[in-house]
Amino acid sequence: MEIRSRRVLALAATVAAGVGLAGQARLNGEFGARLGDGIGASLLTTAMGMVVLLALVPAFPAGRRGIRRLRTAVREGQLRWWHCLGGISGALIVGGQGITVTSLGVALFTVAIVAGTAGGSLAADRWGLGPGGVRPVTAARLGGAALCVLAVVIAGADRIGGASTLALVALPLLAGVTGAVQSAFNGRVAAAAGSPWPATMVNFVVATATLAVLLLAGFAVRGLPTGGFPAEPWFYLAGLIGIGVVAVATLAVGEIGVLVYGLASVAGQLLGAIALDLVTGPQPTVATWAGAGLTLVAVLLAARVNRSPAPDRSAPR
C-alpha cells in the first residue's frame, strides 16, 4: 500500500479510536460514580481487558512470535525496558476518566486531555520518542496543535468553573502529557515485536499493575468504596474498547507521528462526545459543534507534514 493511502487509513482508524475513547470515558466515569471509587472501576475494566489479551495473544503463532521478538529486543538493547512502561500513562488516563468525568463532563475532560496531548506530542516527535524517529516542529504542526487546543477550549468553555474545577483538570492534563509519551513508546514496542498485539498486552499488564497500586494507596487514605457494582453489562466493556484504542495507537503512530495521532484522536473524542450528547443529553451547544469542526481543521493542518522532507529516523534509544 502506498504511503499516502497508509496515512489516510491511519488517520481514519485514529479518529474511530478517538470515538471509542469518548465512549470509554463515559462508561468509566459513570461506573466510578456508581461504585464510589473511580480508580476501582478503572482497575476492574482494565483488568478485564488484560485477561482477554493474556488469553488470546499467546494462543496464536503470530502472538507468540511477537512476544519472543520483544524479549529479544529488550535483552539485546534494541528496545529499552522503560519503553514497555507506556501502560502507566494509560492508567492515568482511565483513572482520570473514573475520577473526574462525572464532575467535569466529557467535553471539559477532553479539553484538559488535548492541552496536555498537544504539548506532549510535539515534544515526543521533536525528541524522536516514537518509532518514526525525529519529526521537526514545523509551522503547520505547531499551528495545528494550537488550533486544536483552541477548538476544545471553545467546545468546553461552558463547563469551565471555579478553582475546584481547575483542580480536577490537573489530572487529565497530566494524563494528556503522559499519553503522548505512551503512544510513542507503544509504537516502539509494536515495531520491535512486529505486531500490535504483544505491545497492547504489555500496555494492559502495566496499566493494571499501576491502577492496583493506586487503588491500594487510595484504600489506605479513604477506606473502601461505599457504592455498588452496576447491573448493566455494558459498563464492563470499557476495557475491551481500550484494547482496540491501544492497538490502533501502536500501528498508527509510526505512520503519522505522535502529534497527528494525538490530534486525530482528539477529533474522534469530540465527535464521540457529541454523538453521546445527542443520544443521552445534554444536547451539544453551538460552541461544541464549532470546536469539533476546528479540531478537524487542526488535524488536516498538522497532517500537512507529509509534504515535508522525510523525517530523521535516527531516533535516540
Short mmCIF file of C-alpha atoms in Angstrom, two decimals:
data_model
loop_
_atom_site.label_atom_id
_atom_site.label_comp_id
_atom_site.label_asym_id
_atom_site.label_seq_id
_atom_site.Cartn_x
_atom_site.Cartn_y
_atom_site.Cartn_z
CA MET A 1 0.00 0.00 0.00
CA GLU A 2 1.41 3.39 -0.94
CA ILE A 3 2.46 5.85 1.76
CA ARG A 4 -0.42 8.30 1.26
CA SER A 5 -3.02 5.52 1.45
CA ARG A 6 -1.47 4.16 4.64
CA ARG A 7 -1.53 7.62 6.20
CA VAL A 8 -5.18 8.17 5.29
CA LEU A 9 -6.08 4.75 6.71
CA ALA A 10 -4.12 5.50 9.90
CA LEU A 11 -5.89 8.86 10.29
CA ALA A 12 -9.33 7.29 9.80
CA ALA A 13 -8.57 4.49 12.27
CA THR A 14 -7.30 7.00 14.82
CA VAL A 15 -10.44 9.14 14.58
CA ALA A 16 -12.53 6.00 15.06
CA ALA A 17 -10.41 5.05 18.08
CA GLY A 18 -10.99 8.55 19.47
CA VAL A 19 -14.75 7.99 19.21
CA GLY A 20 -14.20 4.80 21.20
CA LEU A 21 -12.26 6.77 23.82
CA ALA A 22 -15.23 9.11 24.32
CA GLY A 23 -17.43 6.08 24.96
CA GLN A 24 -14.84 4.60 27.29
CA ALA A 25 -14.66 7.87 29.23
CA ARG A 26 -18.44 7.96 29.66
CA LEU A 27 -18.56 4.32 30.79
CA ASN A 28 -15.65 4.62 33.23
CA GLY A 29 -16.96 7.89 34.63
CA GLU A 30 -20.44 6.52 35.31
CA PHE A 31 -19.01 3.23 36.61
CA GLY A 32 -16.79 5.15 39.04
CA ALA A 33 -19.75 7.22 40.25
CA ARG A 34 -21.85 4.10 40.85
CA LEU A 35 -19.05 2.24 42.63
CA GLY A 36 -17.93 5.26 44.60
CA ASP A 37 -14.32 4.74 43.50
CA GLY A 38 -13.07 5.88 40.10
CA ILE A 39 -9.77 4.02 40.40
CA GLY A 40 -11.54 0.80 41.39
CA ALA A 41 -13.86 1.00 38.39
CA SER A 42 -10.96 1.69 36.03
CA LEU A 43 -8.94 -1.17 37.51
CA LEU A 44 -11.77 -3.64 37.00
CA THR A 45 -12.38 -2.76 33.35
CA THR A 46 -8.65 -2.60 32.56
CA ALA A 47 -8.03 -5.96 34.26
CA MET A 48 -10.78 -7.50 32.13
CA GLY A 49 -9.00 -6.26 29.01
CA MET A 50 -5.71 -7.64 30.33
CA VAL A 51 -7.21 -11.08 30.94
CA VAL A 52 -8.59 -11.18 27.39
CA LEU A 53 -5.19 -10.26 25.93
CA LEU A 54 -3.23 -12.68 28.15
CA ALA A 55 -5.53 -15.45 26.96
CA LEU A 56 -5.61 -14.61 23.25
CA VAL A 57 -2.19 -13.19 22.31
CA PRO A 58 -0.10 -16.25 23.31
CA ALA A 59 -2.75 -18.54 21.77
CA PHE A 60 -1.78 -17.59 18.21
CA PRO A 61 1.57 -18.21 16.49
CA ALA A 62 1.92 -14.54 15.50
CA GLY A 63 1.38 -13.50 19.12
CA ARG A 64 3.95 -15.95 20.47
CA ARG A 65 6.41 -14.91 17.77
CA GLY A 66 5.89 -11.25 18.68
CA ILE A 67 6.47 -11.94 22.38
CA ARG A 68 9.74 -13.73 21.57
CA ARG A 69 10.89 -10.86 19.35
CA LEU A 70 10.01 -8.39 22.10
CA ARG A 71 12.04 -10.29 24.70
CA THR A 72 14.97 -10.48 22.31
CA ALA A 73 14.80 -6.74 21.54
CA VAL A 74 14.90 -5.87 25.25
CA ARG A 75 17.65 -8.38 26.03
CA GLU A 76 19.86 -7.16 23.18
CA GLY A 77 19.27 -3.48 23.94
CA GLN A 78 17.37 -2.69 20.73
CA LEU A 79 14.48 -1.67 23.00
CA ARG A 80 14.94 -0.17 26.45
CA TRP A 81 12.96 -1.76 29.29
CA TRP A 82 11.32 1.57 30.10
CA HIS A 83 9.82 1.68 26.61
CA CYS A 84 7.48 -1.04 27.92
CA LEU A 85 6.06 1.20 30.66
CA GLY A 86 3.62 3.13 28.48
CA GLY A 87 0.77 1.48 30.38
CA ILE A 88 1.48 3.80 33.32
CA SER A 89 0.16 6.62 31.18
CA GLY A 90 -2.83 4.51 30.20
CA ALA A 91 -3.58 4.00 33.90
CA LEU A 92 -3.54 7.76 34.46
CA ILE A 93 -5.94 8.28 31.55
CA VAL A 94 -8.52 5.69 32.56
CA GLY A 95 -8.07 6.60 36.22
CA GLY A 96 -8.71 10.22 35.33
CA GLN A 97 -11.85 9.15 33.48
CA GLY A 98 -13.18 7.34 36.52
CA ILE A 99 -12.38 10.18 38.93
CA THR A 100 -13.15 13.37 37.01
CA VAL A 101 -15.51 12.76 34.07
CA THR A 102 -18.71 12.88 36.12
CA SER A 103 -17.63 16.20 37.67
CA LEU A 104 -16.06 17.82 34.61
CA GLY A 105 -18.11 16.25 31.83
CA VAL A 106 -16.65 14.56 28.76
CA ALA A 107 -16.14 17.89 26.95
CA LEU A 108 -14.02 19.58 29.63
CA PHE A 109 -12.18 16.33 30.34
CA THR A 110 -11.26 16.34 26.65
CA VAL A 111 -10.16 19.99 26.85
CA ALA A 112 -7.65 19.06 29.54
CA ILE A 113 -6.52 15.89 27.76
CA VAL A 114 -5.87 17.70 24.49
CA ALA A 115 -3.97 20.54 26.12
CA GLY A 116 -1.56 18.02 27.58
CA THR A 117 -1.55 15.84 24.46
CA ALA A 118 -0.69 18.71 22.11
CA GLY A 119 2.34 19.79 24.12
CA GLY A 120 3.47 16.26 24.93
CA SER A 121 3.08 15.12 21.31
CA LEU A 122 5.16 17.99 19.94
CA ALA A 123 7.91 17.14 22.41
CA ALA A 124 7.71 13.39 21.71
CA ASP A 125 8.03 13.95 17.96
CA ARG A 126 10.81 16.50 18.37
CA TRP A 127 12.82 14.15 20.59
CA GLY A 128 12.17 11.11 18.40
CA LEU A 129 10.45 9.03 21.07
CA GLY A 130 8.17 7.29 18.57
CA PRO A 131 9.05 4.59 16.02
CA GLY A 132 9.07 7.14 13.19
CA GLY A 133 12.08 8.94 14.65
CA VAL A 134 12.52 12.71 14.91
CA ARG A 135 9.81 14.82 13.29
CA PRO A 136 10.55 18.56 13.16
CA VAL A 137 8.28 21.17 14.77
CA THR A 138 7.11 22.90 11.59
CA ALA A 139 4.78 25.90 11.44
CA ALA A 140 1.94 23.66 10.21
CA ARG A 141 2.36 21.20 13.09
CA LEU A 142 2.65 23.96 15.70
CA GLY A 143 -0.35 25.77 14.23
CA GLY A 144 -2.38 22.56 14.19
CA ALA A 145 -1.62 21.89 17.85
CA ALA A 146 -2.52 25.45 18.87
CA LEU A 147 -5.74 25.37 16.83
CA CYS A 148 -6.73 22.06 18.37
CA VAL A 149 -6.29 23.41 21.90
CA LEU A 150 -8.34 26.48 20.96
CA ALA A 151 -11.03 24.24 19.47
CA VAL A 152 -11.54 22.11 22.55
CA VAL A 153 -11.44 25.18 24.83
CA ILE A 154 -14.29 26.63 22.76
CA ALA A 155 -16.15 23.32 22.88
CA GLY A 156 -15.88 23.07 26.65
CA ALA A 157 -15.98 26.75 27.62
CA ASP A 158 -19.40 26.45 29.25
CA ARG A 159 -18.12 23.74 31.60
CA ILE A 160 -15.12 25.64 32.98
CA GLY A 161 -15.88 26.68 36.54
CA GLY A 162 -14.00 27.89 39.61
CA ALA A 163 -10.94 26.76 41.50
CA SER A 164 -12.35 23.33 42.37
CA THR A 165 -12.95 22.59 38.69
CA LEU A 166 -9.45 23.73 37.76
CA ALA A 167 -8.01 21.40 40.41
CA LEU A 168 -9.85 18.44 38.86
CA VAL A 169 -8.49 19.46 35.44
CA ALA A 170 -4.92 18.82 36.61
CA LEU A 171 -5.25 15.01 36.43
CA PRO A 172 -6.46 14.74 32.81
CA LEU A 173 -3.96 17.46 31.85
CA LEU A 174 -1.11 15.32 33.21
CA ALA A 175 -2.69 12.25 31.59
CA GLY A 176 -2.63 14.04 28.23
CA VAL A 177 1.10 14.78 28.50
CA THR A 178 1.96 11.24 29.54
CA GLY A 179 -0.50 9.80 26.99
CA ALA A 180 1.59 11.30 24.20
CA VAL A 181 4.64 9.50 25.57
CA GLN A 182 2.57 6.32 25.90
CA SER A 183 1.67 6.42 22.21
CA ALA A 184 5.31 6.88 21.25
CA PHE A 185 6.55 4.05 23.48
CA ASN A 186 3.78 1.65 22.45
CA GLY A 187 4.67 2.32 18.82
CA ARG A 188 8.28 1.39 19.53
CA VAL A 189 7.24 -1.80 21.32
CA ALA A 190 4.95 -2.79 18.44
CA ALA A 191 7.73 -2.15 15.93
CA ALA A 192 10.12 -4.35 17.91
CA ALA A 193 7.52 -7.13 18.24
CA GLY A 194 6.42 -6.89 14.62
CA SER A 195 2.79 -6.90 15.77
CA PRO A 196 0.49 -4.55 17.72
CA TRP A 197 -0.89 -7.28 19.99
CA PRO A 198 2.13 -8.05 22.22
CA ALA A 199 2.55 -4.29 22.68
CA THR A 200 -1.12 -3.95 23.60
CA MET A 201 -0.84 -6.86 26.05
CA VAL A 202 2.22 -5.36 27.76
CA ASN A 203 0.43 -1.99 27.94
CA PHE A 204 -2.57 -3.54 29.72
CA VAL A 205 -0.42 -5.52 32.16
CA VAL A 206 1.49 -2.39 33.19
CA ALA A 207 -1.70 -0.30 33.37
CA THR A 208 -3.44 -2.89 35.55
CA ALA A 209 -0.48 -3.10 37.94
CA THR A 210 -0.31 0.71 38.18
CA LEU A 211 -4.03 1.02 38.90
CA ALA A 212 -3.79 -1.73 41.53
CA VAL A 213 -1.06 0.22 43.36
CA LEU A 214 -3.12 3.42 43.15
CA LEU A 215 -6.22 1.61 44.44
CA LEU A 216 -4.38 0.18 47.45
CA ALA A 217 -2.98 3.62 48.22
CA GLY A 218 -6.50 5.03 47.99
CA PHE A 219 -7.84 2.39 50.38
CA ALA A 220 -5.18 3.38 52.90
CA VAL A 221 -6.23 7.04 52.69
CA ARG A 222 -10.03 6.96 52.36
CA GLY A 223 -11.11 3.39 53.02
CA LEU A 224 -13.21 1.03 50.95
CA PRO A 225 -15.73 2.31 48.38
CA THR A 226 -19.31 2.73 49.56
CA GLY A 227 -21.16 2.17 46.26
CA GLY A 228 -22.14 -0.95 44.39
CA PHE A 229 -21.42 -2.61 41.06
CA PRO A 230 -23.71 -1.61 38.17
CA ALA A 231 -26.11 -4.29 36.97
CA GLU A 232 -25.93 -3.14 33.34
CA PRO A 233 -23.37 -5.31 31.49
CA TRP A 234 -22.18 -2.57 29.12
CA PHE A 235 -20.35 -0.75 31.92
CA TYR A 236 -17.82 -3.59 31.90
CA LEU A 237 -16.94 -3.15 28.21
CA ALA A 238 -14.63 -0.15 28.70
CA GLY A 239 -11.57 -2.38 28.89
CA LEU A 240 -12.45 -4.08 25.61
CA ILE A 241 -12.79 -0.66 23.95
CA GLY A 242 -9.34 0.15 25.32
CA ILE A 243 -7.86 -2.90 23.59
CA GLY A 244 -8.89 -1.51 20.21
CA VAL A 245 -7.70 2.00 21.07
CA VAL A 246 -4.22 0.88 22.15
CA ALA A 247 -3.86 -1.48 19.19
CA VAL A 248 -4.69 1.34 16.76
CA ALA A 249 -2.19 3.63 18.51
CA THR A 250 0.65 1.13 18.22
CA LEU A 251 0.13 0.92 14.46
CA ALA A 252 -0.89 4.48 13.57
CA VAL A 253 1.76 6.42 15.44
CA GLY A 254 4.51 5.02 13.24
CA GLU A 255 2.71 6.21 10.11
CA ILE A 256 1.50 9.67 11.12
CA GLY A 257 3.65 10.61 14.11
CA VAL A 258 2.73 11.25 17.73
CA LEU A 259 1.33 14.76 17.17
CA VAL A 260 -1.02 13.97 14.27
CA TYR A 261 -2.10 10.79 16.05
CA GLY A 262 -2.92 12.79 19.18
CA LEU A 263 -4.89 15.46 17.32
CA ALA A 264 -6.82 12.92 15.23
CA SER A 265 -7.65 11.04 18.40
CA VAL A 266 -8.96 14.24 19.97
CA ALA A 267 -11.10 14.92 16.89
CA GLY A 268 -12.63 11.49 17.33
CA GLN A 269 -13.19 12.09 21.05
CA LEU A 270 -15.06 15.31 20.35
CA LEU A 271 -17.18 13.67 17.67
CA GLY A 272 -17.89 10.79 20.03
CA ALA A 273 -18.81 13.18 22.84
CA ILE A 274 -21.22 15.00 20.52
CA ALA A 275 -22.81 11.71 19.45
CA LEU A 276 -23.23 10.65 23.09
CA ASP A 277 -24.74 14.01 24.00
CA LEU A 278 -27.18 13.75 21.09
CA VAL A 279 -28.34 10.36 22.37
CA THR A 280 -28.22 10.80 26.15
CA GLY A 281 -28.14 14.60 26.61
CA PRO A 282 -27.49 17.34 27.25
CA GLN A 283 -27.73 18.44 23.64
CA PRO A 284 -24.45 19.81 22.22
CA THR A 285 -24.19 23.57 22.01
CA VAL A 286 -23.13 25.66 19.03
CA ALA A 287 -19.74 26.07 20.74
CA THR A 288 -19.33 22.29 20.90
CA TRP A 289 -20.08 21.90 17.19
CA ALA A 290 -17.68 24.75 16.38
CA GLY A 291 -14.96 23.19 18.49
CA ALA A 292 -15.35 19.84 16.75
CA GLY A 293 -15.11 21.50 13.33
CA LEU A 294 -11.99 23.43 14.29
CA THR A 295 -10.41 20.24 15.62
CA LEU A 296 -10.82 18.53 12.24
CA VAL A 297 -9.22 21.56 10.55
CA ALA A 298 -6.35 21.34 13.06
CA VAL A 299 -5.76 17.67 12.21
CA LEU A 300 -5.64 18.41 8.48
CA LEU A 301 -3.24 21.32 9.08
CA ALA A 302 -0.86 19.28 11.24
CA ALA A 303 -1.03 16.33 8.82
CA ARG A 304 0.43 18.50 6.06
CA VAL A 305 3.82 17.45 7.46
CA ASN A 306 3.78 14.66 4.87
CA ARG A 307 4.80 17.24 2.29
CA SER A 308 7.96 17.94 4.22
CA PRO A 309 11.20 16.02 3.77
CA ALA A 310 11.26 12.53 5.20
CA PRO A 311 11.71 12.51 8.98
CA ASP A 312 15.01 11.66 10.57
CA ARG A 313 14.63 8.08 11.79
CA SER A 314 17.84 8.06 13.75
CA ALA A 315 15.86 8.39 16.97
CA PRO A 316 17.71 8.17 20.26
CA ARG A 317 17.27 4.94 22.15
#
